[in-house]
Amino acid sequence: MNSLWEFDSDEVKLVISDIELMWNVVDYLWADNAVHFDIVIPEREARNVRLGFPLNARISELITQDKVNIYASEATPLSTIVFDGSQLYTLVRFGQIEQFAKSTNEGLQTSLNAEFVRITESAELVDPDILAWSELLGQLEQIVDSDTRHEFERLIEAARIDNLGALDHISVALVAAAHSGALLNDLSTWSEEVGLASAATFSRRKQKLEDSGIIYTEKVPIEVGRPKQRLKLSDAISKVEIQGEELDITREGGQNVPNTVGDTDAGSDSATEQLDTTDIAHGDEDLQLLEQELKEAIQSQ
């Protein structure tokens, strides 16, 4: 192991104490075809791996390629440890220095390696529970269109590694679809089929983007039923990029659009989770209204 992300072995064991390091691991494995990682993370962090998009989709891709196994353990590691073949390293961070320090304690190496095996034998494998990244993009192209797929991929790929777990992917998908003039119904269908968000969630986020003057919709008449909505990017928008975790949208003349479309309630661990909770809340309200209507109908008879 000559540097922070250069390994001598093609079988690496990694214990992560800081989940932010996972972004770097995924980025490394994304570019390297020869290394397989077995990773132990704290149980409390497994939820972040499952919910953080597109990190979860990338991890799902790596799992299908047999490049990584992630185990959630009740044991809480105090430091990041790497087993690179027969060598043991510990991650040292101090100021601007970040480096793996090699251990020469053979007894410690043997004990930690045995503990790693013991933990992984009893720990639960983390399942991202989402389609692999390539399959997700493939379905986006199949259900919506290739232009939307490429624009969505461009925006996501432009994000910094350490923001891959917190992107407002719903707004990104809507803006990508508006850029290519896709149908809202097709995008919602794709989102529900791949497990990103419900149609109701997309509808509410679309409304926020419309209210902000970022996108608008055109009615598309059909032979039977209500007209469909085609998403369009506002003529006043000159550039759309990813800045940090958010969309960076610029109007003609260089004026930036305040990013309020991705705001979620304080205390929520995940934008996806918070939005799904909102869907449930709306469903409860609808159920209560239906129950009240039934009661009034019964009383009037």
Short mmCIF file of C-alpha atoms in Angstrom, two decimals:
data_model
loop_
_atom_site.label_atom_id
_atom_site.label_comp_id
_atom_site.label_asym_id
_atom_site.label_seq_id
_atom_site.Cartn_x
_atom_site.Cartn_y
_atom_site.Cartn_z
CA MET A 1 0.00 0.00 0.00
CA ASN A 2 1.99 2.94 -1.32
CA SER A 3 -0.54 5.76 -0.86
CA LEU A 4 -4.02 6.42 0.52
CA TRP A 5 -5.81 4.55 -2.28
CA GLU A 6 -3.22 2.18 -3.73
CA PHE A 7 -3.42 -1.43 -2.61
CA ASP A 8 -1.01 -4.33 -3.11
CA SER A 9 -3.63 -7.06 -2.72
CA ASP A 10 -6.74 -7.72 -4.82
CA GLU A 11 -8.65 -8.70 -1.64
CA VAL A 12 -8.97 -5.82 0.82
CA LYS A 13 -10.73 -5.80 4.18
CA LEU A 14 -11.81 -2.42 5.48
CA VAL A 15 -13.30 -1.28 8.78
CA ILE A 16 -14.88 2.16 8.49
CA SER A 17 -15.54 4.34 11.50
CA ASP A 18 -16.43 7.45 9.48
CA ILE A 19 -19.15 6.83 6.89
CA GLU A 20 -17.93 9.77 4.78
CA LEU A 21 -14.99 7.58 3.80
CA MET A 22 -17.50 5.37 1.97
CA TRP A 23 -17.78 7.98 -0.81
CA ASN A 24 -14.05 7.59 -1.47
CA VAL A 25 -14.25 3.80 -1.37
CA VAL A 26 -17.06 3.74 -3.93
CA ASP A 27 -15.23 6.19 -6.18
CA TYR A 28 -12.08 4.05 -6.00
CA LEU A 29 -13.89 0.81 -6.78
CA TRP A 30 -15.81 2.55 -9.57
CA ALA A 31 -12.52 3.16 -11.40
CA ASP A 32 -10.65 -0.05 -10.47
CA ASN A 33 -11.70 -3.47 -11.76
CA ALA A 34 -9.17 -5.64 -9.92
CA VAL A 35 -9.92 -5.11 -6.24
CA HIS A 36 -12.64 -6.66 -4.06
CA PHE A 37 -13.52 -5.00 -0.74
CA ASP A 38 -15.13 -6.57 2.33
CA ILE A 39 -16.25 -3.63 4.45
CA VAL A 40 -17.54 -3.46 8.03
CA ILE A 41 -19.52 -0.36 9.01
CA PRO A 42 -21.39 0.52 12.22
CA GLU A 43 -25.04 -0.57 12.27
CA ARG A 44 -26.15 3.05 12.74
CA GLU A 45 -24.55 4.00 9.41
CA ALA A 46 -26.19 1.23 7.37
CA ARG A 47 -29.30 3.36 6.99
CA ASN A 48 -27.29 6.14 5.33
CA VAL A 49 -25.88 3.64 2.84
CA ARG A 50 -29.37 2.37 1.99
CA LEU A 51 -31.02 5.79 1.59
CA GLY A 52 -28.35 8.08 0.17
CA PHE A 53 -28.89 8.44 -3.59
CA PRO A 54 -27.02 7.98 -5.90
CA LEU A 55 -24.45 6.41 -3.54
CA ASN A 56 -26.82 3.49 -2.87
CA ALA A 57 -27.31 2.85 -6.59
CA ARG A 58 -23.57 2.86 -7.17
CA ILE A 59 -23.02 0.46 -4.28
CA SER A 60 -25.74 -1.77 -5.75
CA GLU A 61 -23.83 -1.72 -9.04
CA LEU A 62 -20.58 -2.72 -7.30
CA ILE A 63 -22.35 -5.54 -5.46
CA THR A 64 -23.69 -6.96 -8.73
CA GLN A 65 -20.11 -6.84 -10.08
CA ASP A 66 -18.90 -8.73 -6.98
CA LYS A 67 -16.56 -5.87 -6.11
CA VAL A 68 -17.83 -5.19 -2.60
CA ASN A 69 -19.63 -6.72 0.36
CA ILE A 70 -20.75 -4.38 3.15
CA TYR A 71 -21.50 -5.70 6.63
CA ALA A 72 -23.39 -3.81 9.34
CA SER A 73 -21.99 -4.56 12.77
CA GLU A 74 -23.13 -3.67 16.27
CA ALA A 75 -19.46 -3.22 17.16
CA THR A 76 -18.50 0.46 16.95
CA PRO A 77 -15.01 0.91 15.44
CA LEU A 78 -12.98 3.77 16.87
CA SER A 79 -10.66 4.03 13.88
CA THR A 80 -10.50 3.09 10.21
CA ILE A 81 -8.52 -0.09 9.62
CA VAL A 82 -7.33 -1.65 6.36
CA PHE A 83 -6.17 -5.22 5.83
CA ASP A 84 -4.23 -5.11 2.56
CA GLY A 85 -3.29 -8.75 2.06
CA SER A 86 -1.03 -9.62 4.98
CA GLN A 87 -0.45 -5.97 5.94
CA LEU A 88 -2.40 -3.93 8.50
CA TYR A 89 -2.88 -0.16 8.26
CA THR A 90 -4.66 2.44 10.38
CA LEU A 91 -5.91 5.73 8.98
CA VAL A 92 -4.23 8.73 10.60
CA ARG A 93 -5.75 12.20 10.26
CA PHE A 94 -4.12 15.31 11.64
CA GLY A 95 -4.76 18.78 10.23
CA GLN A 96 -4.34 18.49 6.46
CA ILE A 97 -2.52 15.16 6.74
CA GLU A 98 -4.45 11.99 5.89
CA GLN A 99 -2.43 8.83 5.56
CA PHE A 100 -2.54 5.12 6.35
CA ALA A 101 0.11 4.13 8.90
CA LYS A 102 1.46 0.57 8.68
CA SER A 103 1.38 -1.56 11.83
CA THR A 104 4.39 -3.74 12.65
CA ASN A 105 2.66 -5.47 15.55
CA GLU A 106 2.07 -8.98 14.20
CA GLY A 107 0.10 -10.04 17.28
CA LEU A 108 -2.30 -7.12 16.84
CA GLN A 109 -2.67 -7.89 13.14
CA THR A 110 -3.55 -11.52 13.85
CA SER A 111 -6.07 -10.58 16.54
CA LEU A 112 -7.79 -7.90 14.45
CA ASN A 113 -7.96 -10.14 11.40
CA ALA A 114 -9.58 -12.91 13.47
CA GLU A 115 -12.05 -10.37 14.90
CA PHE A 116 -12.89 -9.16 11.39
CA VAL A 117 -13.70 -12.72 10.32
CA ARG A 118 -15.79 -13.30 13.46
CA ILE A 119 -17.81 -10.11 12.93
CA THR A 120 -18.48 -10.66 9.23
CA GLU A 121 -19.63 -14.23 9.88
CA SER A 122 -22.42 -12.98 12.16
CA ALA A 123 -23.08 -9.50 10.74
CA GLU A 124 -25.91 -8.64 8.35
CA LEU A 125 -25.05 -7.82 4.74
CA VAL A 126 -26.20 -4.32 3.81
CA ASP A 127 -28.66 -4.34 0.91
CA PRO A 128 -29.04 -0.91 -0.77
CA ASP A 129 -32.50 -2.07 -1.95
CA ILE A 130 -32.30 -0.12 -5.19
CA LEU A 131 -31.48 -0.97 -8.78
CA ALA A 132 -27.86 -0.88 -9.86
CA TRP A 133 -26.83 2.48 -11.34
CA SER A 134 -26.52 1.21 -14.92
CA GLU A 135 -29.89 -0.58 -14.77
CA LEU A 136 -31.55 2.50 -13.26
CA LEU A 137 -30.21 4.67 -16.10
CA GLY A 138 -31.20 2.04 -18.65
CA GLN A 139 -34.78 2.04 -17.41
CA LEU A 140 -34.82 5.86 -17.45
CA GLU A 141 -33.84 5.76 -21.13
CA GLN A 142 -36.35 3.03 -21.91
CA ILE A 143 -39.33 4.56 -20.08
CA VAL A 144 -38.61 8.26 -20.68
CA ASP A 145 -35.96 8.93 -23.36
CA SER A 146 -32.20 8.94 -23.97
CA ASP A 147 -31.84 12.74 -23.69
CA THR A 148 -33.29 12.73 -20.17
CA ARG A 149 -31.05 9.83 -19.20
CA HIS A 150 -27.89 11.61 -20.43
CA GLU A 151 -28.80 14.93 -18.79
CA PHE A 152 -29.67 13.22 -15.48
CA GLU A 153 -26.41 11.26 -15.62
CA ARG A 154 -24.43 14.42 -16.46
CA LEU A 155 -25.81 16.31 -13.48
CA ILE A 156 -25.31 13.45 -11.05
CA GLU A 157 -21.80 12.67 -12.29
CA ALA A 158 -20.84 16.33 -11.84
CA ALA A 159 -21.45 16.17 -8.09
CA ARG A 160 -18.50 15.99 -5.72
CA ILE A 161 -17.80 12.55 -4.24
CA ASP A 162 -18.64 13.61 -0.68
CA ASN A 163 -22.10 14.86 -1.76
CA LEU A 164 -23.25 11.66 -3.43
CA GLY A 165 -25.34 10.70 -0.41
CA ALA A 166 -27.35 13.89 -0.14
CA LEU A 167 -28.28 15.08 -3.62
CA ASP A 168 -31.82 16.31 -4.23
CA HIS A 169 -32.25 13.66 -6.89
CA ILE A 170 -35.95 14.36 -7.44
CA SER A 171 -35.31 17.95 -8.52
CA VAL A 172 -32.34 16.78 -10.59
CA ALA A 173 -34.54 14.24 -12.40
CA LEU A 174 -37.28 16.81 -13.03
CA VAL A 175 -34.86 19.40 -14.38
CA ALA A 176 -33.19 16.77 -16.57
CA ALA A 177 -36.60 15.73 -17.93
CA ALA A 178 -37.58 19.37 -18.50
CA HIS A 179 -34.30 19.92 -20.36
CA SER A 180 -35.25 17.19 -22.83
CA GLY A 181 -39.00 17.90 -22.88
CA ALA A 182 -40.05 14.55 -21.40
CA LEU A 183 -43.52 13.68 -20.12
CA LEU A 184 -44.12 13.97 -16.37
CA ASN A 185 -46.11 10.72 -16.38
CA ASP A 186 -43.20 8.79 -17.91
CA LEU A 187 -40.77 10.21 -15.33
CA SER A 188 -43.11 9.38 -12.45
CA THR A 189 -43.56 5.85 -13.78
CA TRP A 190 -39.79 5.38 -13.92
CA SER A 191 -39.32 6.76 -10.41
CA GLU A 192 -41.93 4.45 -8.91
CA GLU A 193 -40.65 1.39 -10.76
CA VAL A 194 -37.06 1.88 -9.59
CA GLY A 195 -38.07 2.89 -6.06
CA LEU A 196 -36.89 6.52 -6.01
CA ALA A 197 -40.10 8.34 -5.07
CA SER A 198 -43.85 8.22 -5.51
CA ALA A 199 -45.81 10.05 -8.20
CA ALA A 200 -47.26 12.31 -5.50
CA THR A 201 -43.76 13.30 -4.38
CA PHE A 202 -42.75 14.14 -7.93
CA SER A 203 -45.93 16.17 -8.41
CA ARG A 204 -45.28 18.28 -5.31
CA ARG A 205 -41.64 18.88 -6.24
CA LYS A 206 -42.65 19.77 -9.79
CA GLN A 207 -45.01 22.40 -8.37
CA LYS A 208 -42.18 23.93 -6.34
CA LEU A 209 -39.95 24.09 -9.40
CA GLU A 210 -42.77 25.72 -11.36
CA ASP A 211 -43.39 28.23 -8.57
CA SER A 212 -39.67 29.09 -8.66
CA GLY A 213 -39.87 29.75 -12.41
CA ILE A 214 -37.40 26.97 -13.23
CA ILE A 215 -39.67 24.66 -15.22
CA TYR A 216 -43.16 24.76 -16.69
CA THR A 217 -45.49 22.23 -18.29
CA GLU A 218 -47.32 22.03 -21.59
CA LYS A 219 -50.48 20.01 -22.06
CA VAL A 220 -50.20 17.17 -24.55
CA PRO A 221 -53.64 16.10 -25.85
CA ILE A 222 -54.36 12.38 -26.12
CA GLU A 223 -57.24 10.56 -27.81
CA VAL A 224 -58.80 9.29 -24.57
CA GLY A 225 -58.50 10.74 -21.08
CA ARG A 226 -56.91 13.81 -19.58
CA PRO A 227 -54.04 15.53 -21.40
CA LYS A 228 -50.53 14.61 -20.30
CA GLN A 229 -47.99 17.15 -19.08
CA ARG A 230 -44.73 17.75 -20.92
CA LEU A 231 -41.97 19.18 -18.74
CA LYS A 232 -40.11 22.19 -20.17
CA LEU A 233 -37.18 24.20 -18.89
CA SER A 234 -37.93 27.90 -18.57
CA ASP A 235 -36.57 30.02 -21.42
CA ALA A 236 -34.99 32.29 -18.81
CA ILE A 237 -32.71 29.49 -17.52
CA SER A 238 -29.29 29.61 -19.15
CA LYS A 239 -27.35 27.02 -17.16
CA VAL A 240 -28.01 24.10 -14.81
CA GLU A 241 -25.17 22.53 -12.86
CA ILE A 242 -24.56 20.75 -9.54
CA GLN A 243 -23.04 22.90 -6.79
CA GLY A 244 -22.32 20.96 -3.61
CA GLU A 245 -25.48 19.03 -2.78
CA GLU A 246 -27.83 21.32 -4.72
CA LEU A 247 -28.81 22.39 -8.19
CA ASP A 248 -27.05 25.55 -9.31
CA ILE A 249 -29.49 27.22 -11.69
CA THR A 250 -28.59 30.42 -13.54
CA ARG A 251 -31.01 32.71 -15.36
CA GLU A 252 -30.19 34.72 -18.46
CA GLY A 253 -27.97 37.62 -17.40
CA GLY A 254 -26.12 35.55 -14.80
CA GLN A 255 -28.63 35.77 -11.94
CA ASN A 256 -28.74 32.66 -9.75
CA VAL A 257 -32.06 31.14 -8.72
CA PRO A 258 -32.37 30.70 -4.93
CA ASN A 259 -32.45 26.96 -4.25
CA THR A 260 -35.51 26.31 -2.10
CA VAL A 261 -36.92 23.36 -4.00
CA GLY A 262 -34.94 20.76 -2.09
CA ASP A 263 -35.66 21.99 1.43
CA THR A 264 -36.73 19.29 3.85
CA ASP A 265 -37.85 19.38 7.46
CA ALA A 266 -35.15 19.83 10.07
CA GLY A 267 -34.10 16.63 11.76
CA SER A 268 -34.72 14.40 8.76
CA ASP A 269 -31.81 12.06 8.05
CA SER A 270 -32.67 11.65 4.39
CA ALA A 271 -34.46 13.66 1.75
CA THR A 272 -35.89 10.43 0.36
CA GLU A 273 -37.13 9.32 3.76
CA GLN A 274 -38.59 12.74 4.56
CA LEU A 275 -40.47 12.87 1.27
CA ASP A 276 -41.83 9.36 1.70
CA THR A 277 -43.02 10.33 5.19
CA THR A 278 -44.81 13.30 3.64
CA ASP A 279 -46.55 10.94 1.21
CA ILE A 280 -47.73 8.81 4.13
CA ALA A 281 -48.98 11.89 5.96
CA HIS A 282 -50.98 12.98 2.92
CA GLY A 283 -52.38 9.47 2.65
CA ASP A 284 -53.49 9.59 6.29
CA GLU A 285 -55.25 12.92 5.68
CA ASP A 286 -57.10 11.47 2.68
CA LEU A 287 -58.15 8.46 4.74
CA GLN A 288 -59.45 10.68 7.54
CA LEU A 289 -61.48 12.75 5.06
CA LEU A 290 -62.93 9.58 3.54
CA GLU A 291 -63.89 8.25 6.97
CA GLN A 292 -65.58 11.57 7.83
CA GLU A 293 -67.56 11.54 4.57
CA LEU A 294 -68.73 7.99 5.27
CA LYS A 295 -69.86 8.94 8.79
CA GLU A 296 -71.81 11.93 7.47
CA ALA A 297 -73.43 9.78 4.77
CA ILE A 298 -74.51 7.18 7.35
CA GLN A 299 -75.90 9.82 9.71
CA SER A 300 -77.93 11.44 6.93
CA GLN A 301 -79.71 8.18 6.10
#
